[in-house]
Amino acid sequence: MTDRETGLAGLRLALETDGDGSHPAAWRHSGRPPGAVLTPGALRDVVTAAQDAGFDLVTFADSPLPPDGGPGVAGRLEAGTRAAYVSPLTDRIGLAPTLHVATTEPFHLATQLASLDHASHGRAGWVVGAAAGEDDLATVGGTALTGAALARETADVIDTARALWDSWEDDAVIKDVATGRFLDALRVHHIDFEGASFTVKGPLITPRPPQGQIVVLVPDSLDADARADVVLVGRSDVAAVAARAARAREAGAPLVLAEVEVVLDAAVPAADRLDELNEAARRPDSGRLRHVGSAESLLDLLRELADSVDGVRLHPAVLAVDLPILAERVLPRISASRSGRVPRAGGSLRETLGLPRPANRFAAAAATNA
C-alpha cells in the first residue's frame, strides 16, 4: 500500500440520496419530467448502486415541508418509508433516514427506527433533524422552537429514543411453549421519561433493536455531540472542519464525518457543469465543504480530511452523473486500502462503522444491584 492510499484506509463513507441530487436543478438530468416524484425503482437503483460501490451507509434527507427543487414538485415519501422500502432490497449498506425531533412524536419516532433495524437486520441509523420553524411546526399544529427550547427538545427526544430502545432487554422474548409465555415481563421496562414538552411511560411496542441502539448521527449545528454516535460536521474549509471535529471528540463523540458537496468532472468539466446548474437554479450556500473538480482531486481532499475526521458524507450535485463517477473512479481507490473493513452481507451498521453494541441499561442496573 502506498502512502497516498494509506491516508484513505480508515475512512467511513456515507452518501446522501435524497431526490435527484443536492443541487436544486438536479432534476433536469434525471430523465423525468419537471415535478415528477422519484420512483421506487429509481430509489432502489441509487441505493443498490451505492451498496455495490462500497459505501458504508446511505442517508435520506427529509423535511416537514415539500421540497422546492423544481417546477411543480409534488412532494416525496417521508424518509423512514424510503429507508424501509429499500431495507429488504439490500444486505450490507446502512440506512439512515432523517426524522425531525419537533414534528415527530417521540414514541413513534423510536418505534419506526426500531422497526427499520429489525427489517434491515441491524443496519438502521437516524440522522437527527431539527426543522422547527413556524411553517414546519404548523404541519403538526405547533409553534416555532428556537434557541434553548429547540436544544432541549432535541436532547429530550434523543434521550427518550435511547431509553425506549433499551426498554426491552435482549432476552425478554422467551417463547416458552410449555407455559404459554411469549415474553418475560420482568425484562420489559417502563422508562418514565419526563421532558420539557412531553412524557413517555413506555415500554416500546417492539423488542430491542438488533443493534441494541440505533446509530445516531447528529449534525454539528445542533450541539448535541455528547448524545451522538456520529457527528456530521458541515464547515466550508478543511481547517474549520478539523477544529469542529476536535470539539466533537472532546465532547465524547465516537465518530466524526465531514459533510462534502461534490460536483465532478464528467463529459464536461465540473466548473462548467456547476455553471449550467446554477443558471437553472442557484444553490443556496449550505456552509459545507464543496469540491468542484476531478475524481483525483477529490481523493486528495479526502486524504487531507482523513487527518482530522473518521469519514465523509458525500452530497453529489446530480446523482445520475456524479454517483457513477464516484463508483468507478473514487470508491475503488478507497476500497483497495480498506482491507478487512468493508460492509459485509449480514453485518450490522455498528459493526461496519466500528462501533460497539451497547449494553442494555436495565440489564446492567439489575446486574449491579444483584
CSV table of C-alpha atoms in Angstrom, one decimal:
chain,number,residue,atom,x,y,z
A,1,MET,CA,0.0,0.0,0.0
A,2,THR,CA,1.4,3.4,-1.0
A,3,ASP,CA,1.5,6.4,1.4
A,4,ARG,CA,-1.3,8.0,-0.6
A,5,GLU,CA,-3.5,5.0,-0.3
A,6,THR,CA,-2.8,4.7,3.5
A,7,GLY,CA,-4.4,8.0,4.1
A,8,LEU,CA,-7.8,6.6,2.9
A,9,ALA,CA,-7.7,3.3,4.8
A,10,GLY,CA,-9.8,4.3,7.8
A,11,LEU,CA,-12.4,6.4,6.0
A,12,ARG,CA,-16.1,5.7,6.6
A,13,LEU,CA,-18.2,6.6,3.6
A,14,ALA,CA,-21.8,7.9,3.6
A,15,LEU,CA,-23.9,9.1,0.7
A,16,GLU,CA,-26.9,11.4,0.8
A,17,THR,CA,-29.5,10.0,-1.7
A,18,ASP,CA,-32.4,12.4,-1.5
A,19,GLY,CA,-34.2,13.2,-4.7
A,20,ASP,CA,-32.0,13.7,-7.8
A,21,GLY,CA,-29.1,15.2,-6.0
A,22,SER,CA,-28.1,18.0,-3.7
A,23,HIS,CA,-28.4,20.8,-6.4
A,24,PRO,CA,-31.9,22.2,-6.8
A,25,ALA,CA,-31.5,21.8,-10.6
A,26,ALA,CA,-30.5,18.2,-10.5
A,27,TRP,CA,-34.0,17.1,-11.7
A,28,ARG,CA,-33.0,18.4,-15.2
A,29,HIS,CA,-30.6,15.4,-15.5
A,30,SER,CA,-32.9,12.7,-14.2
A,31,GLY,CA,-34.8,11.9,-17.3
A,32,ARG,CA,-38.1,12.6,-15.6
A,33,PRO,CA,-40.5,15.4,-16.4
A,34,PRO,CA,-40.5,18.5,-14.1
A,35,GLY,CA,-42.1,17.9,-10.8
A,36,ALA,CA,-42.1,14.1,-11.1
A,37,VAL,CA,-41.7,12.3,-7.8
A,38,LEU,CA,-38.7,9.9,-7.5
A,39,THR,CA,-40.0,6.5,-8.3
A,40,PRO,CA,-39.4,3.4,-6.1
A,41,GLY,CA,-37.4,1.9,-8.9
A,42,ALA,CA,-35.1,4.9,-9.2
A,43,LEU,CA,-34.6,4.9,-5.4
A,44,ARG,CA,-33.8,1.2,-5.4
A,45,ASP,CA,-31.2,1.7,-8.2
A,46,VAL,CA,-29.5,4.6,-6.4
A,47,VAL,CA,-29.2,2.7,-3.1
A,48,THR,CA,-28.1,-0.6,-4.7
A,49,ALA,CA,-25.5,1.3,-6.8
A,50,ALA,CA,-24.2,2.9,-3.6
A,51,GLN,CA,-24.0,-0.5,-1.9
A,52,ASP,CA,-22.2,-2.1,-4.9
A,53,ALA,CA,-19.8,0.8,-4.9
A,54,GLY,CA,-18.8,0.1,-1.3
A,55,PHE,CA,-20.4,2.9,0.7
A,56,ASP,CA,-20.9,2.2,4.4
A,57,LEU,CA,-24.3,3.8,4.6
A,58,VAL,CA,-26.8,6.0,2.7
A,59,THR,CA,-28.9,8.8,4.3
A,60,PHE,CA,-32.3,10.1,3.3
A,61,ALA,CA,-32.9,13.8,3.8
A,62,ASP,CA,-36.4,14.9,4.7
A,63,SER,CA,-38.4,18.0,5.6
A,64,PRO,CA,-41.9,18.6,7.1
A,65,LEU,CA,-42.5,20.8,4.1
A,66,PRO,CA,-42.4,19.8,0.4
A,67,PRO,CA,-39.1,20.3,-1.4
A,68,ASP,CA,-38.7,23.3,-3.7
A,69,GLY,CA,-36.2,21.7,-6.1
A,70,GLY,CA,-38.1,22.2,-9.4
A,71,PRO,CA,-41.3,23.5,-11.0
A,72,GLY,CA,-44.4,21.9,-9.7
A,73,VAL,CA,-42.7,19.5,-7.3
A,74,ALA,CA,-45.4,17.2,-5.9
A,75,GLY,CA,-43.6,16.1,-2.7
A,76,ARG,CA,-42.0,12.8,-1.7
A,77,LEU,CA,-42.4,9.8,0.6
A,78,GLU,CA,-41.0,10.5,4.0
A,79,ALA,CA,-37.5,9.3,4.7
A,80,GLY,CA,-38.4,6.5,7.1
A,81,THR,CA,-40.7,5.0,4.5
A,82,ARG,CA,-38.0,5.2,1.8
A,83,ALA,CA,-35.5,3.5,4.1
A,84,ALA,CA,-37.9,0.8,4.9
A,85,TYR,CA,-38.6,0.2,1.2
A,86,VAL,CA,-35.0,-0.5,0.4
A,87,SER,CA,-34.2,-2.5,3.5
A,88,PRO,CA,-35.2,-5.9,2.0
A,89,LEU,CA,-33.6,-5.0,-1.3
A,90,THR,CA,-30.1,-4.5,0.3
A,91,ASP,CA,-28.0,-6.7,2.5
A,92,ARG,CA,-25.0,-4.7,3.8
A,93,ILE,CA,-25.3,-1.0,3.5
A,94,GLY,CA,-26.5,1.1,6.4
A,95,LEU,CA,-29.8,3.0,6.0
A,96,ALA,CA,-30.2,6.3,7.9
A,97,PRO,CA,-33.4,8.4,7.4
A,98,THR,CA,-33.8,11.9,8.7
A,99,LEU,CA,-36.5,12.2,11.3
A,100,HIS,CA,-37.3,15.5,12.9
A,101,VAL,CA,-37.5,15.9,16.7
A,102,ALA,CA,-40.0,18.7,16.7
A,103,THR,CA,-42.5,17.3,14.2
A,104,THR,CA,-42.4,13.6,15.0
A,105,GLU,CA,-44.0,12.1,18.2
A,106,PRO,CA,-41.0,10.7,20.1
A,107,PHE,CA,-42.6,7.3,20.8
A,108,HIS,CA,-43.5,6.8,17.2
A,109,LEU,CA,-40.0,8.0,16.1
A,110,ALA,CA,-38.3,5.4,18.3
A,111,THR,CA,-40.7,2.7,17.1
A,112,GLN,CA,-40.2,3.5,13.5
A,113,LEU,CA,-36.4,3.3,13.8
A,114,ALA,CA,-36.5,0.1,15.8
A,115,SER,CA,-38.7,-1.4,13.2
A,116,LEU,CA,-36.3,-0.3,10.5
A,117,ASP,CA,-33.5,-2.0,12.4
A,118,HIS,CA,-35.4,-5.3,12.6
A,119,ALA,CA,-36.4,-5.1,8.9
A,120,SER,CA,-32.8,-4.5,7.8
A,121,HIS,CA,-31.3,-7.0,10.3
A,122,GLY,CA,-29.3,-4.3,12.1
A,123,ARG,CA,-28.5,-1.7,9.5
A,124,ALA,CA,-30.6,1.3,10.8
A,125,GLY,CA,-29.3,4.7,11.5
A,126,TRP,CA,-31.0,8.0,12.4
A,127,VAL,CA,-30.0,11.4,11.1
A,128,VAL,CA,-31.4,13.8,13.7
A,129,GLY,CA,-33.4,16.5,12.1
A,130,ALA,CA,-34.4,19.7,13.9
A,131,ALA,CA,-36.7,21.5,11.5
A,132,ALA,CA,-38.6,23.8,13.9
A,133,GLY,CA,-39.6,26.9,12.1
A,134,GLU,CA,-43.1,28.4,12.0
A,135,ASP,CA,-44.1,26.7,8.8
A,136,ASP,CA,-42.5,23.4,9.9
A,137,LEU,CA,-44.4,23.3,13.2
A,138,ALA,CA,-47.6,24.4,11.5
A,139,THR,CA,-47.8,21.0,9.8
A,140,VAL,CA,-48.4,19.4,13.3
A,141,GLY,CA,-50.3,22.3,14.8
A,142,GLY,CA,-47.3,23.5,16.9
A,143,THR,CA,-45.4,26.8,17.3
A,144,ALA,CA,-41.8,27.5,16.3
A,145,LEU,CA,-39.0,26.4,18.5
A,146,THR,CA,-35.7,28.3,18.7
A,147,GLY,CA,-32.6,28.5,20.8
A,148,ALA,CA,-32.7,26.8,24.2
A,149,ALA,CA,-36.2,25.4,23.6
A,150,LEU,CA,-35.1,23.6,20.4
A,151,ALA,CA,-31.9,22.4,22.1
A,152,ARG,CA,-33.9,21.0,25.0
A,153,GLU,CA,-36.4,19.3,22.7
A,154,THR,CA,-33.6,17.7,20.7
A,155,ALA,CA,-31.9,16.4,23.8
A,156,ASP,CA,-35.2,15.1,25.2
A,157,VAL,CA,-36.1,13.2,22.0
A,158,ILE,CA,-32.7,11.6,21.7
A,159,ASP,CA,-32.7,10.6,25.3
A,160,THR,CA,-36.3,9.2,25.1
A,161,ALA,CA,-35.5,7.2,22.0
A,162,ARG,CA,-32.4,5.7,23.5
A,163,ALA,CA,-34.3,4.8,26.7
A,164,LEU,CA,-37.1,3.2,24.6
A,165,TRP,CA,-34.7,1.1,22.6
A,166,ASP,CA,-33.5,-0.3,26.0
A,167,SER,CA,-37.0,-0.8,27.4
A,168,TRP,CA,-36.9,-4.5,26.2
A,169,GLU,CA,-33.9,-6.4,27.4
A,170,ASP,CA,-32.2,-8.6,24.8
A,171,ASP,CA,-33.6,-11.8,26.2
A,172,ALA,CA,-37.1,-10.5,27.0
A,173,VAL,CA,-38.7,-12.7,24.3
A,174,ILE,CA,-38.6,-16.3,25.6
A,175,LYS,CA,-41.3,-18.1,23.5
A,176,ASP,CA,-41.9,-20.7,26.3
A,177,VAL,CA,-44.4,-23.1,24.7
A,178,ALA,CA,-44.8,-25.1,27.9
A,179,THR,CA,-46.0,-22.2,29.9
A,180,GLY,CA,-47.6,-20.2,27.1
A,181,ARG,CA,-45.4,-17.2,27.9
A,182,PHE,CA,-44.1,-15.2,24.9
A,183,LEU,CA,-42.0,-12.8,26.9
A,184,ASP,CA,-40.6,-12.3,30.4
A,185,ALA,CA,-42.5,-9.3,31.7
A,186,LEU,CA,-39.7,-8.7,34.3
A,187,ARG,CA,-37.4,-7.9,31.4
A,188,VAL,CA,-39.7,-5.3,29.8
A,189,HIS,CA,-39.5,-1.9,31.4
A,190,HIS,CA,-41.3,1.4,31.6
A,191,ILE,CA,-38.9,4.3,31.1
A,192,ASP,CA,-41.0,7.1,32.8
A,193,PHE,CA,-39.4,9.9,30.9
A,194,GLU,CA,-40.5,13.5,31.5
A,195,GLY,CA,-39.2,16.1,29.2
A,196,ALA,CA,-40.0,19.8,28.7
A,197,SER,CA,-42.9,19.3,26.4
A,198,PHE,CA,-43.8,15.6,26.7
A,199,THR,CA,-43.8,12.5,28.9
A,200,VAL,CA,-43.3,8.9,27.9
A,201,LYS,CA,-44.0,5.9,30.0
A,202,GLY,CA,-43.0,3.1,27.7
A,203,PRO,CA,-42.1,0.4,27.0
A,204,LEU,CA,-41.6,0.3,23.3
A,205,ILE,CA,-44.1,-1.9,21.3
A,206,THR,CA,-41.2,-3.7,19.5
A,207,PRO,CA,-38.4,-5.8,21.0
A,208,ARG,CA,-35.0,-4.3,21.4
A,209,PRO,CA,-33.4,-3.5,18.0
A,210,PRO,CA,-30.8,-6.0,16.7
A,211,GLN,CA,-28.1,-3.3,17.2
A,212,GLY,CA,-29.2,-2.6,20.7
A,213,GLN,CA,-29.1,1.1,19.9
A,214,ILE,CA,-29.8,2.6,16.5
A,215,VAL,CA,-26.7,4.6,15.2
A,216,VAL,CA,-27.5,8.2,15.9
A,217,LEU,CA,-26.0,10.8,13.5
A,218,VAL,CA,-26.2,14.4,14.7
A,219,PRO,CA,-25.5,17.5,12.6
A,220,ASP,CA,-22.9,19.6,14.4
A,221,SER,CA,-25.2,22.6,14.3
A,222,LEU,CA,-27.4,21.0,16.9
A,223,ASP,CA,-24.6,21.0,19.5
A,224,ALA,CA,-25.6,17.6,20.8
A,225,ASP,CA,-22.2,15.9,20.3
A,226,ALA,CA,-22.3,14.0,23.6
A,227,ARG,CA,-25.5,12.3,22.6
A,228,ALA,CA,-24.2,11.2,19.1
A,229,ASP,CA,-22.6,8.1,17.8
A,230,VAL,CA,-21.6,10.2,14.7
A,231,VAL,CA,-21.3,14.0,14.5
A,232,LEU,CA,-21.8,15.4,11.0
A,233,VAL,CA,-19.5,18.4,10.5
A,234,GLY,CA,-20.5,21.0,7.9
A,235,ARG,CA,-17.9,23.7,7.5
A,236,SER,CA,-16.6,25.4,4.4
A,237,ASP,CA,-12.9,24.7,4.7
A,238,VAL,CA,-10.7,21.9,5.9
A,239,ALA,CA,-9.2,23.9,8.9
A,240,ALA,CA,-12.7,24.7,10.2
A,241,VAL,CA,-13.8,21.1,9.8
A,242,ALA,CA,-10.8,20.0,11.8
A,243,ALA,CA,-11.5,22.4,14.6
A,244,ARG,CA,-15.1,21.5,14.9
A,245,ALA,CA,-14.2,17.7,14.7
A,246,ALA,CA,-11.8,18.3,17.6
A,247,ARG,CA,-14.6,19.8,19.7
A,248,ALA,CA,-16.9,16.9,18.9
A,249,ARG,CA,-14.3,14.4,20.1
A,250,GLU,CA,-13.7,16.4,23.3
A,251,ALA,CA,-17.5,16.1,24.0
A,252,GLY,CA,-17.3,12.3,23.6
A,253,ALA,CA,-18.5,11.7,20.0
A,254,PRO,CA,-17.1,8.3,18.9
A,255,LEU,CA,-17.0,9.2,15.2
A,256,VAL,CA,-17.0,12.4,13.1
A,257,LEU,CA,-17.9,12.7,9.5
A,258,ALA,CA,-17.2,15.7,7.3
A,259,GLU,CA,-20.0,17.0,5.0
A,260,VAL,CA,-18.7,17.4,1.4
A,261,GLU,CA,-20.7,18.6,-1.6
A,262,VAL,CA,-19.4,17.1,-4.8
A,263,VAL,CA,-19.5,18.3,-8.5
A,264,LEU,CA,-17.2,16.1,-10.5
A,265,ASP,CA,-15.7,16.3,-14.0
A,266,ALA,CA,-17.8,14.3,-16.4
A,267,ALA,CA,-18.5,14.8,-20.1
A,268,VAL,CA,-17.8,18.4,-19.4
A,269,PRO,CA,-15.6,20.0,-16.7
A,270,ALA,CA,-17.1,20.2,-13.2
A,271,ALA,CA,-17.0,24.0,-13.2
A,272,ASP,CA,-18.9,24.2,-16.4
A,273,ARG,CA,-21.4,21.7,-15.1
A,274,LEU,CA,-21.9,23.8,-11.9
A,275,ASP,CA,-22.4,27.0,-14.0
A,276,GLU,CA,-25.1,25.3,-16.0
A,277,LEU,CA,-26.8,24.0,-12.9
A,278,ASN,CA,-26.7,27.5,-11.3
A,279,GLU,CA,-28.1,29.1,-14.4
A,280,ALA,CA,-31.2,26.9,-13.9
A,281,ALA,CA,-31.5,27.3,-10.2
A,282,ARG,CA,-29.0,28.9,-7.8
A,283,ARG,CA,-28.0,26.6,-5.0
A,284,PRO,CA,-28.0,28.3,-1.6
A,285,ASP,CA,-24.9,28.3,0.5
A,286,SER,CA,-25.1,25.3,2.9
A,287,GLY,CA,-21.9,26.2,4.7
A,288,ARG,CA,-20.5,22.8,3.8
A,289,LEU,CA,-17.1,22.0,2.2
A,290,ARG,CA,-17.6,21.9,-1.6
A,291,HIS,CA,-15.5,20.0,-4.1
A,292,VAL,CA,-15.7,21.0,-7.8
A,293,GLY,CA,-13.2,19.2,-9.9
A,294,SER,CA,-11.8,15.8,-10.9
A,295,ALA,CA,-12.1,12.5,-9.1
A,296,GLU,CA,-8.4,12.5,-8.4
A,297,SER,CA,-8.5,15.9,-6.7
A,298,LEU,CA,-11.5,14.6,-4.6
A,299,LEU,CA,-9.3,11.8,-3.4
A,300,ASP,CA,-6.6,14.4,-2.5
A,301,LEU,CA,-9.2,16.3,-0.5
A,302,LEU,CA,-10.3,13.0,1.3
A,303,ARG,CA,-6.7,12.2,2.2
A,304,GLU,CA,-6.4,15.7,3.7
A,305,LEU,CA,-9.6,15.3,5.7
A,306,ALA,CA,-8.6,11.9,6.9
A,307,ASP,CA,-6.1,13.6,9.3
A,308,SER,CA,-9.0,15.1,11.3
A,309,VAL,CA,-12.2,13.1,10.7
A,310,ASP,CA,-13.3,9.4,10.6
A,311,GLY,CA,-15.1,9.7,7.2
A,312,VAL,CA,-17.2,11.8,5.0
A,313,ARG,CA,-20.8,12.1,3.9
A,314,LEU,CA,-20.9,13.0,0.2
A,315,HIS,CA,-23.7,15.1,-1.3
A,316,PRO,CA,-23.5,14.7,-5.1
A,317,ALA,CA,-24.9,17.6,-7.1
A,318,VAL,CA,-26.5,15.2,-9.5
A,319,LEU,CA,-26.8,11.6,-8.5
A,320,ALA,CA,-27.3,10.4,-12.1
A,321,VAL,CA,-24.0,12.0,-13.1
A,322,ASP,CA,-21.8,12.0,-10.0
A,323,LEU,CA,-22.6,8.7,-8.4
A,324,PRO,CA,-21.3,6.6,-11.4
A,325,ILE,CA,-18.1,8.6,-11.3
A,326,LEU,CA,-17.7,8.0,-7.6
A,327,ALA,CA,-18.4,4.3,-8.1
A,328,GLU,CA,-15.9,4.0,-11.0
A,329,ARG,CA,-13.1,6.4,-10.1
A,330,VAL,CA,-13.2,7.1,-6.4
A,331,LEU,CA,-14.6,4.2,-4.3
A,332,PRO,CA,-12.3,1.6,-5.9
A,333,ARG,CA,-9.2,3.5,-4.8
A,334,ILE,CA,-10.6,3.8,-1.2
A,335,SER,CA,-11.8,0.2,-1.1
A,336,ALA,CA,-8.4,-1.1,-2.1
A,337,SER,CA,-6.9,0.5,1.0
A,338,ARG,CA,-9.7,-0.7,3.4
A,339,SER,CA,-8.8,-4.4,3.5
A,340,GLY,CA,-10.8,-6.1,6.2
A,341,ARG,CA,-13.0,-3.1,6.9
A,342,VAL,CA,-15.8,-3.1,4.3
A,343,PRO,CA,-19.5,-3.7,4.8
A,344,ARG,CA,-20.3,-7.4,4.7
A,345,ALA,CA,-23.6,-9.1,4.0
A,346,GLY,CA,-25.4,-9.7,7.2
A,347,GLY,CA,-23.3,-7.3,9.2
A,348,SER,CA,-24.8,-4.5,11.3
A,349,LEU,CA,-24.2,-0.8,10.7
A,350,ARG,CA,-22.4,-0.6,14.1
A,351,GLU,CA,-20.1,-3.4,13.0
A,352,THR,CA,-19.4,-1.6,9.7
A,353,LEU,CA,-18.6,1.6,11.5
A,354,GLY,CA,-16.5,0.0,14.2
A,355,LEU,CA,-19.0,1.0,17.0
A,356,PRO,CA,-19.6,-1.4,19.9
A,357,ARG,CA,-23.1,-2.8,20.6
A,358,PRO,CA,-24.2,-1.0,23.8
A,359,ALA,CA,-25.2,-2.9,26.9
A,360,ASN,CA,-28.8,-2.6,28.0
A,361,ARG,CA,-29.1,-0.1,30.8
A,362,PHE,CA,-31.8,-2.0,32.6
A,363,ALA,CA,-30.0,-5.3,32.4
A,364,ALA,CA,-26.8,-3.6,33.6
A,365,ALA,CA,-28.5,-2.0,36.5
A,366,ALA,CA,-30.1,-5.3,37.5
A,367,ALA,CA,-26.7,-7.0,37.4
A,368,THR,CA,-25.1,-4.2,39.5
A,369,ASN,CA,-27.9,-4.5,42.1
A,370,ALA,CA,-27.8,-8.3,42.2
